[in-house]
Coordinates of C-alpha atoms in Angstrom, one line a residue:
P88 CA 89.8 79.9 95.4
G89 CA 93.5 80.2 95.7
G90 CA 96.2 79.6 93.1
F91 CA 96.0 83.1 91.5
S92 CA 99.0 84.7 93.0
H93 CA 102.1 85.3 90.9
Y94 CA 104.3 84.9 94.0
M95 CA 105.3 81.3 94.6
M96 CA 104.8 81.2 98.4
Y97 CA 101.1 81.9 98.3
N98 CA 100.3 79.0 96.0
L99 CA 102.1 76.3 97.9
T100 CA 99.1 75.1 99.8
I101 CA 96.5 75.2 97.0
P102 CA 98.4 73.3 95.6
G103 CA 100.0 75.3 92.7
Y104 CA 99.2 78.1 90.3
S105 CA 95.9 77.9 88.4
D106 CA 95.6 80.0 85.3
E107 CA 91.9 79.2 85.2
V108 CA 91.4 80.8 88.6
C109 CA 93.6 83.7 87.9
Q110 CA 91.9 84.6 84.6
T111 CA 88.5 84.2 86.1
Y112 CA 89.3 86.8 88.7
I113 CA 90.8 89.1 86.1
N114 CA 87.8 88.8 83.8
G115 CA 85.4 89.5 86.7
I116 CA 87.4 92.6 87.8
V117 CA 87.6 93.9 84.3
D118 CA 83.9 93.3 83.6
S119 CA 83.0 95.1 86.8
I120 CA 85.0 98.1 85.9
V121 CA 83.6 98.3 82.4
K122 CA 80.0 97.9 83.7
A123 CA 80.6 100.6 86.3
S124 CA 82.1 103.0 83.7
L125 CA 79.2 102.5 81.3
S126 CA 76.7 103.3 84.1
L127 CA 78.3 106.5 85.5
K128 CA 75.8 109.0 86.9
P129 CA 75.7 111.8 89.5
A130 CA 75.4 110.5 93.0
N131 CA 75.4 111.5 96.6
I132 CA 77.7 109.7 99.1
Y133 CA 76.9 109.5 102.8
L134 CA 79.0 108.3 105.7
N135 CA 78.0 106.5 108.9
S136 CA 79.8 104.6 111.6
G137 CA 78.9 102.7 114.7
E138 CA 80.0 99.8 117.0
I139 CA 78.5 96.3 117.0
S140 CA 77.2 95.6 120.4
P141 CA 79.7 93.7 122.7
E142 CA 77.2 90.9 123.5
L143 CA 77.0 89.8 119.9
N144 CA 79.4 87.0 119.1
V145 CA 81.0 88.5 115.9
A146 CA 84.7 89.2 116.6
F147 CA 87.4 88.0 119.1
N148 CA 91.0 88.7 119.5
R149 CA 93.0 85.5 118.8
S150 CA 96.4 86.8 120.0
I151 CA 95.6 88.2 123.4
E152 CA 99.2 87.6 124.7
A153 CA 100.6 89.9 122.0
Y154 CA 97.8 92.4 122.2
N155 CA 98.4 92.9 125.9
E156 CA 102.0 93.9 125.3
N157 CA 101.0 97.2 123.7
P158 CA 101.4 100.3 126.0
E159 CA 98.0 101.5 124.9
I160 CA 96.4 98.6 126.7
T161 CA 96.2 99.7 130.3
T162 CA 93.7 97.1 131.3
K163 CA 94.9 93.7 130.2
S164 CA 92.4 91.6 128.3
S165 CA 91.8 87.9 129.2
F166 CA 90.4 84.9 127.3
E167 CA 86.9 85.9 128.6
T168 CA 87.2 89.5 127.5
R169 CA 88.9 89.0 124.1
H170 CA 85.7 90.1 122.3
L171 CA 86.5 93.6 123.6
A172 CA 90.1 93.5 122.4
V173 CA 89.1 94.3 118.8
D174 CA 87.8 97.2 116.8
R175 CA 84.1 96.7 116.9
E176 CA 83.3 99.8 114.8
M177 CA 81.8 99.4 111.3
S178 CA 82.2 102.3 108.9
L179 CA 79.8 102.5 105.9
I180 CA 79.3 104.7 102.9
R181 CA 75.9 104.8 101.2
I182 CA 75.7 105.8 97.5
D183 CA 72.4 107.2 96.1
D184 CA 71.5 108.8 92.8
N185 CA 70.0 112.3 92.6
A186 CA 66.5 110.8 92.9
D187 CA 67.4 109.1 96.2
K188 CA 67.5 105.7 94.6
P189 CA 70.1 103.5 96.4
L190 CA 72.9 102.5 94.0
G191 CA 75.4 100.8 96.3
M192 CA 77.0 100.5 99.7
I193 CA 80.5 99.7 101.0
N194 CA 81.3 99.0 104.7
W195 CA 84.5 98.0 106.5
F196 CA 84.5 95.8 109.6
A197 CA 87.4 93.8 111.0
V198 CA 86.9 90.0 111.3
H199 CA 88.6 87.2 109.4
C200 CA 86.6 85.2 106.9
T201 CA 87.5 82.0 108.6
S202 CA 84.1 80.9 109.8
I203 CA 84.5 78.2 107.1
H204 CA 87.5 76.1 107.9
S205 CA 90.2 74.4 105.8
D206 CA 88.5 71.0 106.0
N207 CA 85.9 72.4 103.6
Y208 CA 87.1 72.0 99.9
L209 CA 84.2 73.7 98.2
I210 CA 84.1 77.3 97.1
H211 CA 82.4 79.4 99.8
F212 CA 81.9 83.1 100.4
D213 CA 82.1 82.8 104.2
N214 CA 80.6 85.3 106.7
K215 CA 81.0 88.5 104.6
G216 CA 79.4 86.7 101.6
Y217 CA 76.3 85.8 103.7
A218 CA 76.3 89.5 104.9
A219 CA 76.3 90.8 101.3
M220 CA 73.6 88.4 100.2
D221 CA 71.4 89.4 103.2
F222 CA 71.9 93.1 102.6
E223 CA 71.3 93.0 98.8
A224 CA 68.1 91.1 99.4
F225 CA 67.1 94.0 101.8
I226 CA 67.5 96.5 99.0
Y227 CA 66.4 94.3 96.1
E228 CA 62.9 95.8 95.6
K229 CA 64.4 99.3 95.4
N230 CA 67.2 98.4 93.0
E231 CA 67.8 94.9 91.8
D232 CA 71.3 95.9 90.5
F233 CA 72.3 97.3 93.9
V234 CA 75.8 96.2 95.1
G235 CA 76.4 95.8 98.8
A236 CA 80.1 95.3 99.6
F237 CA 81.4 94.0 102.9
A238 CA 85.0 94.9 102.9
Q239 CA 87.8 94.0 105.3
S240 CA 89.4 96.2 107.9
S241 CA 92.1 95.5 110.5
C242 CA 91.4 91.9 111.0
G243 CA 95.0 90.7 111.6
D244 CA 94.4 89.4 115.1
V245 CA 90.6 89.1 114.9
S246 CA 88.7 85.9 114.5
P247 CA 85.0 85.0 114.2
N248 CA 85.7 81.8 116.1
F249 CA 85.6 81.6 119.9
Q250 CA 84.8 78.1 121.2
F251 CA 85.8 74.4 120.9
F252 CA 83.3 71.6 120.5
P253 CA 84.0 68.1 121.8
G254 CA 85.6 65.9 119.2
M255 CA 86.1 68.7 116.7
K256 CA 89.4 70.2 115.6
F257 CA 89.8 73.9 115.2
C258 CA 88.2 76.7 117.2
R259 CA 84.7 77.2 115.8
G260 CA 82.0 79.9 115.8
Q261 CA 78.5 80.0 117.2
F262 CA 77.7 76.4 116.0
E263 CA 79.4 73.1 115.3
D264 CA 78.3 73.5 111.7
D265 CA 80.6 76.0 110.0
F266 CA 77.9 77.0 107.5
K267 CA 75.5 78.0 110.2
S268 CA 78.3 79.9 112.0
A269 CA 79.2 81.8 108.9
K270 CA 75.6 82.7 108.3
F271 CA 75.1 83.7 111.9
N272 CA 78.2 86.0 111.8
G273 CA 77.2 87.4 108.5
E274 CA 73.7 88.3 109.7
I275 CA 75.2 90.3 112.6
Q276 CA 77.3 92.3 110.1
A277 CA 74.3 92.7 107.8
N278 CA 72.0 93.9 110.5
K279 CA 74.5 96.6 111.6
A280 CA 75.0 97.7 108.0
K281 CA 71.2 98.0 107.5
E282 CA 71.0 100.2 110.6
L283 CA 74.0 102.4 109.5
F284 CA 72.7 102.6 105.9
T285 CA 69.2 103.6 107.0
N286 CA 70.5 106.4 109.1
A287 CA 73.4 107.5 106.9
K288 CA 71.7 110.5 105.3
D289 CA 72.6 112.7 108.3
N290 CA 76.2 112.9 107.0
L291 CA 76.6 113.9 103.3
L292 CA 80.2 113.8 102.2
A293 CA 81.6 116.7 100.3
S294 CA 81.9 116.2 96.5
E295 CA 85.7 116.4 96.5
I296 CA 87.5 113.3 95.3
D297 CA 91.3 113.0 95.4
Y298 CA 93.9 110.2 95.7
F299 CA 97.6 109.5 95.8
H300 CA 99.1 106.1 94.9
M301 CA 102.7 104.9 95.0
Y302 CA 104.9 101.8 95.1
V303 CA 107.4 101.2 97.9
D304 CA 110.2 98.6 98.1
F305 CA 109.6 97.4 101.7
S306 CA 112.7 95.3 101.7
N307 CA 114.7 98.5 102.3
V308 CA 112.8 101.4 104.0
E309 CA 114.6 103.7 106.4
V310 CA 112.0 104.6 109.0
N311 CA 111.3 108.0 110.6
P312 CA 112.8 107.9 114.1
K313 CA 109.5 109.2 115.6
F314 CA 108.0 105.8 114.6
S315 CA 110.9 103.7 115.8
E316 CA 111.1 104.8 119.5
G317 CA 113.4 107.7 118.6
K318 CA 116.1 105.4 117.2
T319 CA 117.8 106.6 114.0
G320 CA 119.0 104.5 111.1
Q321 CA 116.4 101.8 111.6
T322 CA 115.3 99.9 108.5
T323 CA 113.2 97.1 107.2
G324 CA 114.9 94.2 105.4
P325 CA 114.2 91.4 102.8
A326 CA 111.1 89.4 103.8
I327 CA 111.5 86.5 106.2
I328 CA 108.8 84.3 107.6
G329 CA 109.3 83.1 111.1
L330 CA 108.9 79.6 112.5
S331 CA 106.0 80.7 114.6
M332 CA 103.9 81.3 111.5
L333 CA 104.1 77.6 110.6
L334 CA 102.3 76.7 113.9
G335 CA 99.2 78.5 112.6
T336 CA 96.4 79.7 114.9
A337 CA 93.7 78.1 117.0
E338 CA 91.3 78.3 114.1
G339 CA 93.8 76.7 111.7
P340 CA 96.8 74.9 113.2
G341 CA 99.8 74.4 111.0
I342 CA 102.6 71.9 111.4
T343 CA 102.7 69.7 114.5
Q344 CA 104.4 70.9 117.7
K345 CA 106.8 68.0 117.5
L346 CA 107.9 69.0 114.0
C347 CA 108.1 72.6 115.1
N348 CA 110.4 71.7 118.0
A349 CA 112.6 69.7 115.6
L350 CA 112.8 72.7 113.2
N351 CA 113.5 75.0 116.1
V352 CA 116.5 72.9 117.0
L353 CA 117.6 73.0 113.4
T354 CA 117.3 76.8 113.1
N355 CA 119.2 77.3 116.4
T356 CA 121.9 74.9 115.1
I357 CA 122.2 76.9 111.8
S358 CA 122.3 80.2 113.7
F359 CA 125.1 78.8 116.0
K360 CA 127.0 77.6 112.9
N361 CA 126.7 81.0 111.3
K362 CA 128.0 82.7 114.4
L363 CA 131.0 80.5 114.4
L364 CA 131.7 81.1 110.7
S365 CA 131.2 84.8 111.2
V366 CA 134.2 84.9 113.5
I367 CA 136.4 84.3 110.4
N368 CA 134.1 85.7 107.7
K369 CA 133.5 89.5 108.2
D370 CA 130.9 89.6 105.4
L371 CA 128.9 86.8 106.9
K372 CA 129.2 88.5 110.3
K373 CA 127.9 91.8 108.9
L374 CA 125.0 90.0 107.2
E375 CA 124.0 88.0 110.3
N376 CA 124.2 91.2 112.5
E377 CA 121.9 93.0 110.0
K378 CA 119.3 90.2 110.0
K379 CA 119.4 90.2 113.8
E380 CA 119.0 93.9 114.0
I381 CA 116.1 94.0 111.5
H382 CA 114.2 90.8 112.4
G383 CA 114.8 90.7 116.2
N384 CA 114.0 87.5 118.0
K385 CA 112.1 86.0 115.0
A386 CA 113.2 82.4 114.4
L387 CA 114.2 82.8 110.7
F388 CA 112.8 80.0 108.7
V389 CA 111.7 80.9 105.1
E390 CA 113.6 83.8 103.6
T391 CA 111.1 84.6 100.9
G392 CA 113.0 87.8 99.9
E393 CA 116.3 85.9 99.3
R394 CA 114.6 82.6 98.2
K395 CA 116.1 80.4 101.0
I396 CA 114.9 78.0 103.6
L397 CA 116.9 77.7 106.7
G398 CA 119.6 79.6 105.0
N399 CA 119.7 77.2 102.1
G400 CA 119.0 78.4 98.5
D401 CA 119.6 74.9 96.9
L402 CA 116.1 73.5 97.4
K403 CA 116.7 70.4 95.3
N404 CA 118.9 69.2 98.1
L405 CA 117.0 70.7 101.0
K406 CA 118.0 68.8 104.2
I407 CA 114.4 68.3 105.3
P408 CA 112.7 64.9 104.6
D409 CA 109.7 65.0 102.3
W410 CA 107.5 63.3 105.0
A411 CA 108.0 66.3 107.3
D412 CA 105.4 68.3 105.5
P413 CA 103.7 68.3 102.0
L414 CA 105.2 71.8 101.4
V415 CA 108.7 70.3 101.5
S416 CA 108.1 67.9 98.6
R417 CA 106.4 70.6 96.6
L418 CA 109.3 73.0 97.0
K419 CA 111.7 70.3 95.9
A420 CA 109.5 69.6 92.9
L421 CA 109.4 73.3 91.9
A422 CA 113.2 73.5 92.2
T423 CA 113.6 70.3 90.0
N424 CA 111.2 71.8 87.5
N425 CA 113.1 75.1 87.4
A426 CA 109.9 76.8 88.5
L427 CA 111.2 79.0 91.3
G428 CA 112.3 81.9 89.2
N429 CA 114.5 84.8 90.2
E430 CA 111.8 86.9 91.8
P431 CA 111.1 86.9 95.6
W432 CA 108.6 84.3 96.8
T433 CA 106.5 87.0 98.4
P434 CA 106.1 90.6 97.1
N435 CA 108.5 93.3 98.3
I436 CA 107.4 96.1 96.0
L437 CA 104.0 97.1 97.4
P438 CA 101.2 99.5 96.5
L439 CA 100.2 102.2 99.0
Q440 CA 97.2 104.4 98.3
I441 CA 94.9 106.9 100.0
L442 CA 91.5 107.8 98.4
I443 CA 89.8 110.9 99.7
I444 CA 86.0 111.4 99.4
G445 CA 85.0 114.6 101.1
Q446 CA 85.8 114.3 104.8
L447 CA 86.7 110.6 104.5
A448 CA 90.2 109.1 103.8
I449 CA 90.4 105.5 102.8
A450 CA 93.9 104.1 103.3
A451 CA 94.5 101.0 101.1
V452 CA 97.1 98.6 102.5
P453 CA 98.3 95.3 100.9
A454 CA 98.5 93.4 104.2
E455 CA 96.6 92.3 107.3
F456 CA 97.0 94.8 110.1
T457 CA 96.4 93.9 113.8
T458 CA 93.9 96.0 115.8
I459 CA 96.5 98.3 117.5
A460 CA 98.8 98.5 114.4
A461 CA 95.8 99.8 112.5
K462 CA 94.9 102.3 115.2
R463 CA 98.5 103.7 115.1
L464 CA 98.5 104.0 111.3
K465 CA 95.1 105.7 111.2
N466 CA 96.2 108.2 113.9
T467 CA 99.3 109.0 111.8
I468 CA 97.2 109.7 108.7
L469 CA 94.4 111.6 110.6
E470 CA 97.0 113.9 112.4
I471 CA 98.2 115.2 109.0
L472 CA 95.0 115.1 106.8
A473 CA 92.9 116.8 109.5
K474 CA 94.6 119.9 108.1
R475 CA 92.5 119.5 104.9
G476 CA 89.3 118.6 106.6
I477 CA 89.5 114.9 107.0
T478 CA 87.5 113.7 110.0
K479 CA 87.5 109.9 109.4
V480 CA 90.1 107.4 108.3
V481 CA 89.2 103.9 107.2
L482 CA 91.9 101.2 106.8
S483 CA 91.1 98.9 103.9
C484 CA 93.2 95.8 104.2
Y485 CA 94.1 93.3 101.5
S486 CA 94.0 96.2 99.0
N487 CA 95.8 96.0 95.6
G488 CA 98.2 93.3 96.8
Y489 CA 99.1 91.0 99.7
S490 CA 102.2 90.7 101.9
G491 CA 101.3 88.9 105.1
Y492 CA 100.7 90.7 108.4
V493 CA 101.7 93.9 110.1
T494 CA 101.9 94.0 113.9
T495 CA 103.2 96.6 116.4
K496 CA 106.8 96.2 117.5
E497 CA 105.5 95.0 120.9
E498 CA 103.3 92.4 119.4
Y499 CA 106.1 91.4 117.0
E500 CA 108.5 90.6 119.9
V501 CA 106.0 88.0 121.3
Q502 CA 106.4 86.1 118.0
L503 CA 103.0 84.5 117.7
Y504 CA 101.5 83.7 114.3
E505 CA 101.0 87.3 113.3
G506 CA 104.5 88.4 114.4
G507 CA 106.1 85.5 112.5
S508 CA 104.1 86.6 109.4
T509 CA 105.2 90.2 109.6
H510 CA 107.7 89.9 106.7
F511 CA 110.0 92.9 106.8
G512 CA 111.0 92.9 110.4
K513 CA 110.2 94.6 113.7
W514 CA 109.9 98.0 112.1
T515 CA 107.4 97.0 109.4
L516 CA 104.6 99.1 110.9
A517 CA 107.0 102.1 111.3
A518 CA 107.8 101.8 107.6
Y519 CA 104.1 102.0 106.7
Q520 CA 103.7 105.0 109.0
T521 CA 106.8 106.6 107.4
K522 CA 105.5 106.1 103.8
F523 CA 101.9 107.1 104.6
E524 CA 103.2 110.2 106.3
Y525 CA 104.8 111.1 102.9
I526 CA 101.6 110.4 101.0
C527 CA 99.6 112.6 103.4
Q528 CA 102.1 115.4 102.9
Q529 CA 101.6 115.1 99.2
L530 CA 97.8 115.3 99.6
L531 CA 98.2 118.6 101.4
K532 CA 99.6 120.1 98.2
K533 CA 97.8 121.0 95.0
P534 CA 97.9 118.1 92.5
E535 CA 100.3 120.0 90.2
E536 CA 102.7 120.7 93.0
R537 CA 103.0 117.1 94.2
D538 CA 106.3 115.2 93.9
S539 CA 106.4 113.0 90.8
L540 CA 106.2 109.3 91.4
S541 CA 109.2 107.0 91.0
D542 CA 109.4 104.4 88.2
L543 CA 109.3 101.6 90.7
K544 CA 106.9 98.8 89.6
P545 CA 106.1 95.3 90.8
H546 CA 107.9 92.3 89.4
N547 CA 106.8 91.1 86.0
F548 CA 106.3 87.3 85.9
N549 CA 106.9 85.1 82.9
K550 CA 103.7 83.2 82.0
D551 CA 105.6 80.0 81.2
L552 CA 107.2 80.1 84.7
L553 CA 103.7 80.5 86.3
L554 CA 102.3 77.5 84.4
R555 CA 105.3 75.4 85.5
R556 CA 104.1 76.0 89.1
A557 CA 100.8 74.1 88.7
F558 CA 101.1 71.0 90.8
I559 CA 98.0 69.0 90.8
K560 CA 94.6 69.0 89.1
R561 CA 91.8 67.8 91.4
N562 CA 88.2 67.3 90.7
W563 CA 86.6 68.1 94.1
K564 CA 83.2 66.6 94.5
A565 CA 80.5 67.7 97.0
S566 CA 79.9 65.2 99.7

């Protein structure tokens, strides 16, 4: 369920903040930590990896046009081969106690949990939930308290859906019935996990555990030139969501093309107006040039960092009619209710983390990385941490926070859904590489020699403000 975010933008479609949902998540997380702490015991951790067979319909690249722009792609993928334009590898760690009793399992595989579409209003655990249920049943007789976690990897451009059925909206999975498709997809993941789990004991991880965690203000990161095509002085900027994001994807279309065309004319008109004004206003000219340099050819629509829409910060008098989209009337209602606050609408201060277990490095990122963006970041990390014996890097997306998507610069310039949702500009991936390079360098030092962390912390939200963002209470009923 949604409605738990403290950042306004991520609750607009729910609709609204829900303290009940937020507190339920918090209580569940805290209870899990307490339960784990009270049951600590010596354990062995094993690592195994392997690819899911290409003939199994589990994952498909939904943004082939952008994917093909990457220089790494020497053989262009097509609609028919998009199942090969993804990372089909699953990485798994198995945890046993000293008596070889299985305690738990975590694996990472990249595929969106969108087998169940937005026309379902009931709570559902989607394909990874089916996978976890299947796997835990597989282990139940050995340990009824076993936890099998199916975590997310670089799924930014990866979908479980691959075909259209006559008369049905959205791109669907194996079956017309979403629930059957989710179960089918989950069983593929579960079967691979069982295989990897069973054979994992060939690779016992060393007992060393280490980590480094830091917060970064992504609205102003100067990137290392080696990650920005050799260009110096390149930076990220305040978050802006592009118009292409509003169009959605094949598995979940957004606004209509007609409305998008109208908004595109409006954004171009505003851009032209600003260019004219900048002739006589040097400050405005400097600002417009900076936005263009940072965000490239993105059609700037929602400036979540500066709290503006189409350059307008006065949302009470937003010049878009309410009928255009339900989000418009909700934004106006929030402004009228003084519920927008002074914080950015999406987070800019983000947590980055690397956890080391023996030869394995788990990089925790608060975003959805595309296939090639993830590959580049993992290579950056492995190149440095190989010096301390790391042989495997896993990217764990959606970790510790959320800030939209991260594409490569080449994918960004195509400006499909993922590029429009890459908040901090065309060098967002370069900024991640720059900061993770720093983290890796710290992990090469002894703990007592590492640089002290800054006092940077995420925004602190007033509880009364959050409660003013609750829009509607609905009593959904199963059909």
